[in-house]
């Protein structure tokens, strides 16, 4: 019997450092509102320089936010595997999610604030309440509860392993759309913006050895397609797409070396408002000692909608392989970074 707990990973891409900018703009809004609230006739007679400076600063930050976006993915899993001669099986629980934040800057806001800053737009009480720039945060959390079963068959005298995982699938979606001037990223998982859905799905895989050193595999995840709508918030709604993800893989093993590659034959779908991706990856492992392995890899999006990343990691298996610890990190363009940890026990 083997137990994997936990298996966890995260990857974040924030090319424009949007998360920090959204926090910074809150300070500028507070400053602008403070000078408006403390406005006096003396300030008006002096040409209200504090208001002009605050408006200029806010306009600059809005221009810096135009078109900015950030996204991240994360996952955690637990598996308990029970081997036997007839039908090996495993209890699987995993949760994985994605989040995407983007800024929607209204040009009219920048024009108005620039006008206040240079004095060409009259200062009208309450006009700042008509600013329309917003930020949208979309998040999806999918949790699978399943039982994996596998068996080896002989086809024309050749051994072929087949596995299936029927699973219950629970999905939570979050649609947080709010004015950028009071946007709070901690509200993205508030129940006011959440919808949920429960359904059935299926994973399957097949693998076979080609000679002494080669292994060929094919997997299919989420073989039942589903479309799930978010809650409508401030007139905006999106749809999260669950689609079959079919991946082929080939591995070569010789002594202490293993080389592997895989290619997605279908696209990775997300929310309808996001571009899809299709990945290809290569990896290598060198077993330095019986209990130590070094690894490196590279993953690319063949549709060029996601960042390509380099990965590196190691595996440690002390105590006669009764404990397995795997650590890895990833780095890529556009301020992309990630990390993974997996801990396993054999009994």
Tab-separated table of C-alpha atoms in Angstrom:
chain	number	residue	atom	x	y	z
A	1	UNK	CA	0.000	0.000	0.000
A	2	UNK	CA	1.262	3.470	-0.855
A	3	UNK	CA	-0.012	6.868	0.226
A	4	UNK	CA	0.657	10.195	-1.489
A	5	UNK	CA	-0.074	13.113	0.820
A	6	UNK	CA	0.281	15.809	-0.063
A	7	UNK	CA	0.906	16.436	-3.724
A	8	UNK	CA	0.680	20.188	-4.207
A	9	UNK	CA	1.776	22.748	-6.769
A	10	UNK	CA	1.266	26.346	-7.834
A	11	UNK	CA	2.231	28.536	-10.796
A	12	UNK	CA	1.681	32.297	-11.117
A	13	UNK	CA	2.141	34.654	-14.071
A	14	UNK	CA	1.990	38.379	-13.334
A	15	UNK	CA	3.856	40.102	-16.157
A	16	UNK	CA	2.532	43.561	-15.326
A	17	UNK	CA	2.620	43.104	-11.525
A	18	UNK	CA	-1.098	43.767	-11.615
A	19	UNK	CA	-1.780	42.539	-8.094
A	20	UNK	CA	0.569	45.131	-6.594
A	21	UNK	CA	-0.783	47.872	-8.867
A	22	UNK	CA	-4.374	47.219	-7.783
A	23	UNK	CA	-3.274	47.540	-4.160
A	24	UNK	CA	-1.356	50.757	-4.957
A	25	UNK	CA	-4.270	52.390	-6.722
A	26	UNK	CA	-6.367	52.003	-3.582
A	27	UNK	CA	-3.926	54.288	-1.773
A	28	UNK	CA	-4.138	56.852	-4.576
A	29	UNK	CA	-7.943	56.752	-4.502
A	30	UNK	CA	-7.902	57.299	-0.744
A	31	UNK	CA	-5.573	60.266	-1.211
A	32	UNK	CA	-7.731	61.765	-3.961
A	33	UNK	CA	-10.901	61.312	-1.898
A	34	UNK	CA	-9.245	62.829	1.177
A	35	UNK	CA	-8.257	66.055	-0.588
A	36	UNK	CA	-11.762	66.254	-2.113
A	37	UNK	CA	-13.368	65.822	1.314
A	38	UNK	CA	-11.102	68.473	2.860
A	39	UNK	CA	-11.609	70.940	0.003
A	40	UNK	CA	-12.108	74.550	1.125
A	41	UNK	CA	-12.727	77.918	-0.519
A	42	UNK	CA	-9.077	78.773	0.142
A	43	UNK	CA	-8.018	75.714	-1.897
A	44	UNK	CA	-10.273	76.877	-4.738
A	45	UNK	CA	-8.826	80.383	-4.733
A	46	UNK	CA	-5.301	78.923	-4.763
A	47	UNK	CA	-6.105	76.737	-7.776
A	48	UNK	CA	-6.522	73.487	-5.723
A	49	UNK	CA	-2.962	72.163	-6.386
A	50	UNK	CA	-3.412	69.152	-4.071
A	51	UNK	CA	-6.442	67.938	-6.007
A	52	UNK	CA	-4.657	68.426	-9.323
A	53	UNK	CA	-1.632	66.465	-8.103
A	54	UNK	CA	-3.819	63.633	-6.761
A	55	UNK	CA	-5.831	63.501	-10.016
A	56	UNK	CA	-2.634	63.387	-12.100
A	57	UNK	CA	-1.232	60.548	-9.985
A	58	UNK	CA	-4.460	58.565	-10.291
A	59	UNK	CA	-4.577	59.095	-14.069
A	60	UNK	CA	-0.976	57.881	-14.390
A	61	UNK	CA	-1.792	54.712	-12.476
A	62	UNK	CA	-4.865	54.032	-14.602
A	63	UNK	CA	-2.766	54.330	-17.762
A	64	UNK	CA	-0.268	51.890	-16.260
A	65	UNK	CA	-3.096	49.416	-15.618
A	66	UNK	CA	-4.542	49.523	-19.131
A	67	UNK	CA	-4.636	45.980	-20.564
A	68	UNK	CA	-2.945	44.438	-17.529
A	69	UNK	CA	-3.781	40.896	-16.438
A	70	UNK	CA	-2.483	38.194	-14.124
A	71	UNK	CA	-3.279	34.511	-13.760
A	72	UNK	CA	-2.376	31.526	-11.652
A	73	UNK	CA	-3.042	27.815	-11.241
A	74	UNK	CA	-2.789	25.577	-8.199
A	75	UNK	CA	-3.584	22.030	-7.197
A	76	UNK	CA	-3.448	19.582	-4.326
A	77	UNK	CA	-4.054	15.829	-4.284
A	78	UNK	CA	-4.265	12.754	-2.057
A	79	UNK	CA	-3.970	9.157	-3.273
A	80	UNK	CA	-4.071	5.788	-1.508
A	81	UNK	CA	-3.005	2.899	-3.757
A	82	UNK	CA	-3.753	-0.752	-3.001
A	83	UNK	CA	-1.870	-3.175	-5.304
A	84	UNK	CA	-3.083	-6.715	-5.957
A	85	UNK	CA	-2.807	-9.330	-8.683
A	86	UNK	CA	-6.389	-9.042	-9.949
A	87	UNK	CA	-7.382	-5.364	-10.058
A	88	UNK	CA	-5.070	-2.800	-8.458
A	89	UNK	CA	-6.994	0.280	-7.360
A	90	UNK	CA	-6.467	3.664	-5.737
A	91	UNK	CA	-8.642	6.174	-3.942
A	92	UNK	CA	-8.037	9.598	-5.471
A	93	UNK	CA	-8.997	13.047	-4.212
A	94	UNK	CA	-7.685	16.145	-5.921
A	95	UNK	CA	-8.556	19.812	-6.134
A	96	UNK	CA	-7.205	22.111	-8.811
A	97	UNK	CA	-8.022	25.663	-9.674
A	98	UNK	CA	-7.298	28.637	-11.869
A	99	UNK	CA	-7.659	32.364	-11.280
A	100	UNK	CA	-7.494	35.211	-13.778
A	101	UNK	CA	-7.551	38.924	-12.923
A	102	UNK	CA	-7.720	41.665	-15.533
A	103	UNK	CA	-8.121	45.440	-15.475
A	104	UNK	CA	-10.793	47.157	-17.578
A	105	UNK	CA	-9.772	50.808	-17.794
A	106	UNK	CA	-12.290	53.356	-19.116
A	107	UNK	CA	-10.655	56.017	-21.294
A	108	UNK	CA	-13.226	58.522	-20.027
A	109	UNK	CA	-11.799	58.160	-16.504
A	110	UNK	CA	-8.307	59.087	-17.685
A	111	UNK	CA	-9.661	62.016	-19.753
A	112	UNK	CA	-11.613	63.348	-16.783
A	113	UNK	CA	-8.709	63.060	-14.330
A	114	UNK	CA	-6.278	64.625	-16.828
A	115	UNK	CA	-8.733	67.484	-17.233
A	116	UNK	CA	-8.879	68.017	-13.480
A	117	UNK	CA	-5.082	67.899	-13.287
A	118	UNK	CA	-4.524	70.538	-16.007
A	119	UNK	CA	-7.517	72.687	-15.077
A	120	UNK	CA	-9.458	72.214	-18.339
A	121	UNK	CA	-12.305	70.342	-16.623
A	122	UNK	CA	-14.192	72.202	-13.881
A	123	UNK	CA	-14.137	70.631	-10.448
A	124	UNK	CA	-17.715	69.450	-9.890
A	125	UNK	CA	-18.678	67.929	-6.516
A	126	UNK	CA	-19.601	64.250	-6.860
A	127	UNK	CA	-18.301	63.884	-10.430
A	128	UNK	CA	-15.683	61.383	-9.250
A	129	UNK	CA	-18.539	58.986	-8.459
A	130	UNK	CA	-19.042	58.508	-12.220
A	131	UNK	CA	-15.640	56.911	-12.799
A	132	UNK	CA	-16.216	53.582	-14.564
A	133	UNK	CA	-12.936	51.610	-14.599
A	134	UNK	CA	-13.289	48.114	-13.176
A	135	UNK	CA	-11.377	44.938	-12.479
A	136	UNK	CA	-12.626	41.427	-13.047
A	137	UNK	CA	-11.496	38.352	-11.140
A	138	UNK	CA	-12.528	34.918	-12.399
A	139	UNK	CA	-11.699	31.766	-10.479
A	140	UNK	CA	-12.574	28.097	-10.836
A	141	UNK	CA	-12.029	25.340	-8.281
A	142	UNK	CA	-12.613	21.752	-9.388
A	143	UNK	CA	-12.568	18.874	-6.912
A	144	UNK	CA	-12.499	15.233	-8.036
A	145	UNK	CA	-13.356	12.218	-5.861
A	146	UNK	CA	-12.660	8.961	-7.653
A	147	UNK	CA	-11.447	5.380	-7.663
A	148	UNK	CA	-8.716	4.437	-10.150
A	149	UNK	CA	-8.593	0.845	-11.394
A	150	UNK	CA	-5.998	-0.746	-13.663
A	151	UNK	CA	-5.365	-4.107	-15.284
A	152	UNK	CA	-2.827	-5.569	-17.688
A	153	UNK	CA	-4.106	-7.346	-20.787
A	154	UNK	CA	-2.333	-9.372	-23.431
A	155	UNK	CA	-3.066	-8.209	-26.965
A	156	UNK	CA	-1.540	-10.412	-29.657
A	157	UNK	CA	0.914	-11.602	-27.035
A	158	UNK	CA	1.889	-8.032	-26.112
A	159	UNK	CA	1.203	-6.712	-22.574
A	160	UNK	CA	-0.965	-3.561	-22.458
A	161	UNK	CA	-2.011	-1.807	-19.245
A	162	UNK	CA	-5.387	-0.044	-19.120
A	163	UNK	CA	-6.706	2.156	-16.338
A	164	UNK	CA	-9.923	4.080	-15.700
A	165	UNK	CA	-10.983	6.572	-13.028
A	166	UNK	CA	-14.708	7.210	-12.643
A	167	UNK	CA	-15.120	10.275	-10.453
A	168	UNK	CA	-17.568	12.661	-8.864
A	169	UNK	CA	-16.699	16.221	-9.856
A	170	UNK	CA	-17.638	19.290	-7.834
A	171	UNK	CA	-16.975	22.724	-9.363
A	172	UNK	CA	-17.080	26.148	-7.722
A	173	UNK	CA	-16.894	29.289	-9.880
A	174	UNK	CA	-16.254	32.853	-8.731
A	175	UNK	CA	-17.006	36.003	-10.700
A	176	UNK	CA	-15.843	39.094	-8.830
A	177	UNK	CA	-16.380	42.258	-10.856
A	178	UNK	CA	-16.038	45.583	-9.065
A	179	UNK	CA	-14.889	49.152	-9.488
A	180	UNK	CA	-11.119	49.274	-9.611
A	181	UNK	CA	-11.211	52.114	-7.122
A	182	UNK	CA	-12.401	49.850	-4.314
A	183	UNK	CA	-11.310	46.446	-5.635
A	184	UNK	CA	-10.304	44.014	-2.873
A	185	UNK	CA	-8.686	40.831	-4.180
A	186	UNK	CA	-9.558	39.010	-0.943
A	187	UNK	CA	-13.239	39.246	-1.955
A	188	UNK	CA	-12.774	37.058	-5.035
A	189	UNK	CA	-13.836	33.929	-3.110
A	190	UNK	CA	-16.761	35.593	-1.327
A	191	UNK	CA	-19.953	33.525	-1.475
A	192	UNK	CA	-21.802	36.491	-3.039
A	193	UNK	CA	-19.907	35.868	-6.278
A	194	UNK	CA	-19.940	32.055	-6.202
A	195	UNK	CA	-21.868	29.421	-8.141
A	196	UNK	CA	-21.413	25.649	-7.999
A	197	UNK	CA	-22.175	22.503	-9.943
A	198	UNK	CA	-21.817	18.759	-9.354
A	199	UNK	CA	-21.517	16.078	-12.015
A	200	UNK	CA	-19.862	12.829	-13.095
A	201	UNK	CA	-16.713	12.499	-15.174
A	202	UNK	CA	-14.155	9.947	-16.293
A	203	UNK	CA	-10.388	9.653	-16.830
A	204	UNK	CA	-8.732	6.799	-18.730
A	205	UNK	CA	-5.265	5.742	-19.796
A	206	UNK	CA	-3.363	3.057	-21.675
A	207	UNK	CA	0.347	2.187	-21.657
A	208	UNK	CA	2.614	-0.424	-23.161
A	209	UNK	CA	6.335	-1.208	-23.336
A	210	UNK	CA	7.971	-1.063	-26.741
A	211	UNK	CA	10.973	-3.293	-26.379
A	212	UNK	CA	13.240	-3.147	-23.339
A	213	UNK	CA	13.743	0.613	-23.001
A	214	UNK	CA	10.679	2.357	-24.414
A	215	UNK	CA	7.229	3.028	-22.940
A	216	UNK	CA	4.312	4.537	-24.847
A	217	UNK	CA	1.251	5.972	-23.145
A	218	UNK	CA	-2.021	7.762	-23.891
A	219	UNK	CA	-4.267	9.448	-21.328
A	220	UNK	CA	-7.648	11.117	-21.472
A	221	UNK	CA	-8.831	13.394	-18.672
A	222	UNK	CA	-12.385	14.680	-18.187
A	223	UNK	CA	-13.780	12.679	-21.078
A	224	UNK	CA	-17.281	14.107	-20.495
A	225	UNK	CA	-17.619	17.736	-21.624
A	226	UNK	CA	-19.400	20.221	-19.388
A	227	UNK	CA	-20.146	23.968	-19.576
A	228	UNK	CA	-20.799	25.727	-16.270
A	229	UNK	CA	-21.949	29.345	-15.999
A	230	UNK	CA	-20.714	31.782	-13.393
A	231	UNK	CA	-23.100	33.912	-11.391
A	232	UNK	CA	-23.988	37.163	-13.143
A	233	UNK	CA	-22.348	40.097	-11.340
A	234	UNK	CA	-22.772	43.732	-12.401
A	235	UNK	CA	-24.121	42.560	-15.745
A	236	UNK	CA	-21.174	40.225	-16.496
A	237	UNK	CA	-21.246	36.444	-16.768
A	238	UNK	CA	-18.729	33.907	-18.084
A	239	UNK	CA	-18.692	30.158	-18.752
A	240	UNK	CA	-16.130	27.649	-17.508
A	241	UNK	CA	-15.403	24.887	-20.010
A	242	UNK	CA	-14.493	21.344	-18.970
A	243	UNK	CA	-13.275	19.483	-22.060
A	244	UNK	CA	-11.474	16.173	-22.745
A	245	UNK	CA	-7.697	16.567	-22.505
A	246	UNK	CA	-5.935	13.809	-24.442
A	247	UNK	CA	-2.151	13.507	-24.038
A	248	UNK	CA	0.320	11.127	-25.645
A	249	UNK	CA	3.661	10.348	-24.050
A	250	UNK	CA	6.850	8.442	-24.835
A	251	UNK	CA	9.644	7.567	-22.400
A	252	UNK	CA	13.095	6.064	-22.829
A	253	UNK	CA	14.836	4.458	-19.887
A	254	UNK	CA	18.432	3.230	-19.839
A	255	UNK	CA	20.303	2.537	-16.631
A	256	UNK	CA	20.286	5.667	-14.494
A	257	UNK	CA	18.792	7.852	-17.237
A	258	UNK	CA	15.177	8.488	-18.179
A	259	UNK	CA	14.037	10.811	-20.969
A	260	UNK	CA	10.374	11.545	-21.579
A	261	UNK	CA	8.173	13.706	-23.748
A	262	UNK	CA	4.463	14.329	-24.005
A	263	UNK	CA	2.175	16.254	-26.337
A	264	UNK	CA	-1.421	17.336	-25.802
A	265	UNK	CA	-3.580	16.177	-28.686
A	266	UNK	CA	-6.443	18.434	-27.584
A	267	UNK	CA	-6.612	21.946	-26.164
A	268	UNK	CA	-6.742	22.974	-22.527
A	269	UNK	CA	-9.933	24.991	-22.170
A	270	UNK	CA	-10.639	27.506	-19.409
A	271	UNK	CA	-13.213	30.281	-19.173
A	272	UNK	CA	-14.688	31.270	-22.538
A	273	UNK	CA	-13.181	34.736	-22.163
A	274	UNK	CA	-9.677	33.214	-22.008
A	275	UNK	CA	-7.571	31.812	-24.824
A	276	UNK	CA	-7.015	28.049	-24.849
A	277	UNK	CA	-3.588	26.364	-24.697
A	278	UNK	CA	-2.037	23.169	-26.039
A	279	UNK	CA	1.168	21.986	-24.401
A	280	UNK	CA	4.217	19.944	-25.264
A	281	UNK	CA	6.866	19.030	-22.729
A	282	UNK	CA	10.160	17.200	-22.367
A	283	UNK	CA	11.915	16.025	-19.227
A	284	UNK	CA	14.972	14.149	-18.068
A	285	UNK	CA	15.953	12.340	-14.877
A	286	UNK	CA	19.348	11.103	-13.723
A	287	UNK	CA	19.462	8.805	-10.692
A	288	UNK	CA	22.680	9.838	-8.957
A	289	UNK	CA	22.180	7.299	-6.170
A	290	UNK	CA	19.579	4.708	-5.348
A	291	UNK	CA	17.838	7.298	-3.180
A	292	UNK	CA	18.556	10.509	-5.129
A	293	UNK	CA	17.366	11.631	-8.568
A	294	UNK	CA	17.949	14.936	-10.363
A	295	UNK	CA	15.408	16.237	-12.893
A	296	UNK	CA	14.967	19.005	-15.459
A	297	UNK	CA	12.379	19.834	-18.068
A	298	UNK	CA	10.737	22.326	-20.372
A	299	UNK	CA	7.088	22.927	-21.257
A	300	UNK	CA	5.810	25.041	-24.165
A	301	UNK	CA	2.365	26.192	-25.225
A	302	UNK	CA	2.073	25.365	-28.905
A	303	UNK	CA	-0.663	28.012	-29.272
A	304	UNK	CA	1.535	30.703	-27.665
A	305	UNK	CA	-1.199	31.796	-25.248
A	306	UNK	CA	0.589	30.709	-22.075
A	307	UNK	CA	4.148	31.231	-20.869
A	308	UNK	CA	6.782	28.588	-21.639
A	309	UNK	CA	8.566	27.390	-18.501
A	310	UNK	CA	11.756	25.629	-17.473
A	311	UNK	CA	11.586	23.228	-14.545
A	312	UNK	CA	14.146	21.675	-12.222
A	313	UNK	CA	13.807	19.416	-9.239
A	314	UNK	CA	14.963	16.417	-7.287
A	315	UNK	CA	13.586	13.242	-5.797
A	316	UNK	CA	14.709	11.720	-2.500
A	317	UNK	CA	13.778	8.177	-1.439
A	318	UNK	CA	15.421	7.291	1.907
A	319	UNK	CA	14.767	4.330	4.220
A	320	UNK	CA	14.808	1.678	1.478
A	321	UNK	CA	12.336	3.641	-0.635
A	322	UNK	CA	9.665	3.674	2.039
A	323	UNK	CA	9.530	7.481	1.861
A	324	UNK	CA	9.477	9.526	-1.360
A	325	UNK	CA	9.955	13.282	-1.416
A	326	UNK	CA	9.805	15.172	-4.725
A	327	UNK	CA	10.525	18.899	-5.014
A	328	UNK	CA	10.449	21.029	-8.169
A	329	UNK	CA	10.412	24.634	-9.254
A	330	UNK	CA	9.530	26.387	-12.499
A	331	UNK	CA	10.414	29.728	-14.021
A	332	UNK	CA	9.451	31.474	-17.250
A	333	UNK	CA	9.006	34.786	-18.992
A	334	UNK	CA	6.436	37.398	-17.955
A	335	UNK	CA	7.270	37.121	-14.250
A	336	UNK	CA	6.247	33.454	-14.116
A	337	UNK	CA	7.245	31.183	-11.256
A	338	UNK	CA	5.999	27.993	-9.665
A	339	UNK	CA	6.722	25.241	-7.186
A	340	UNK	CA	5.690	21.669	-6.442
A	341	UNK	CA	5.999	19.264	-3.518
A	342	UNK	CA	4.976	15.623	-3.284
A	343	UNK	CA	5.395	13.325	-0.311
A	344	UNK	CA	4.703	9.599	-0.499
A	345	UNK	CA	4.933	6.561	1.816
A	346	UNK	CA	5.099	2.849	1.016
A	347	UNK	CA	3.904	0.240	3.501
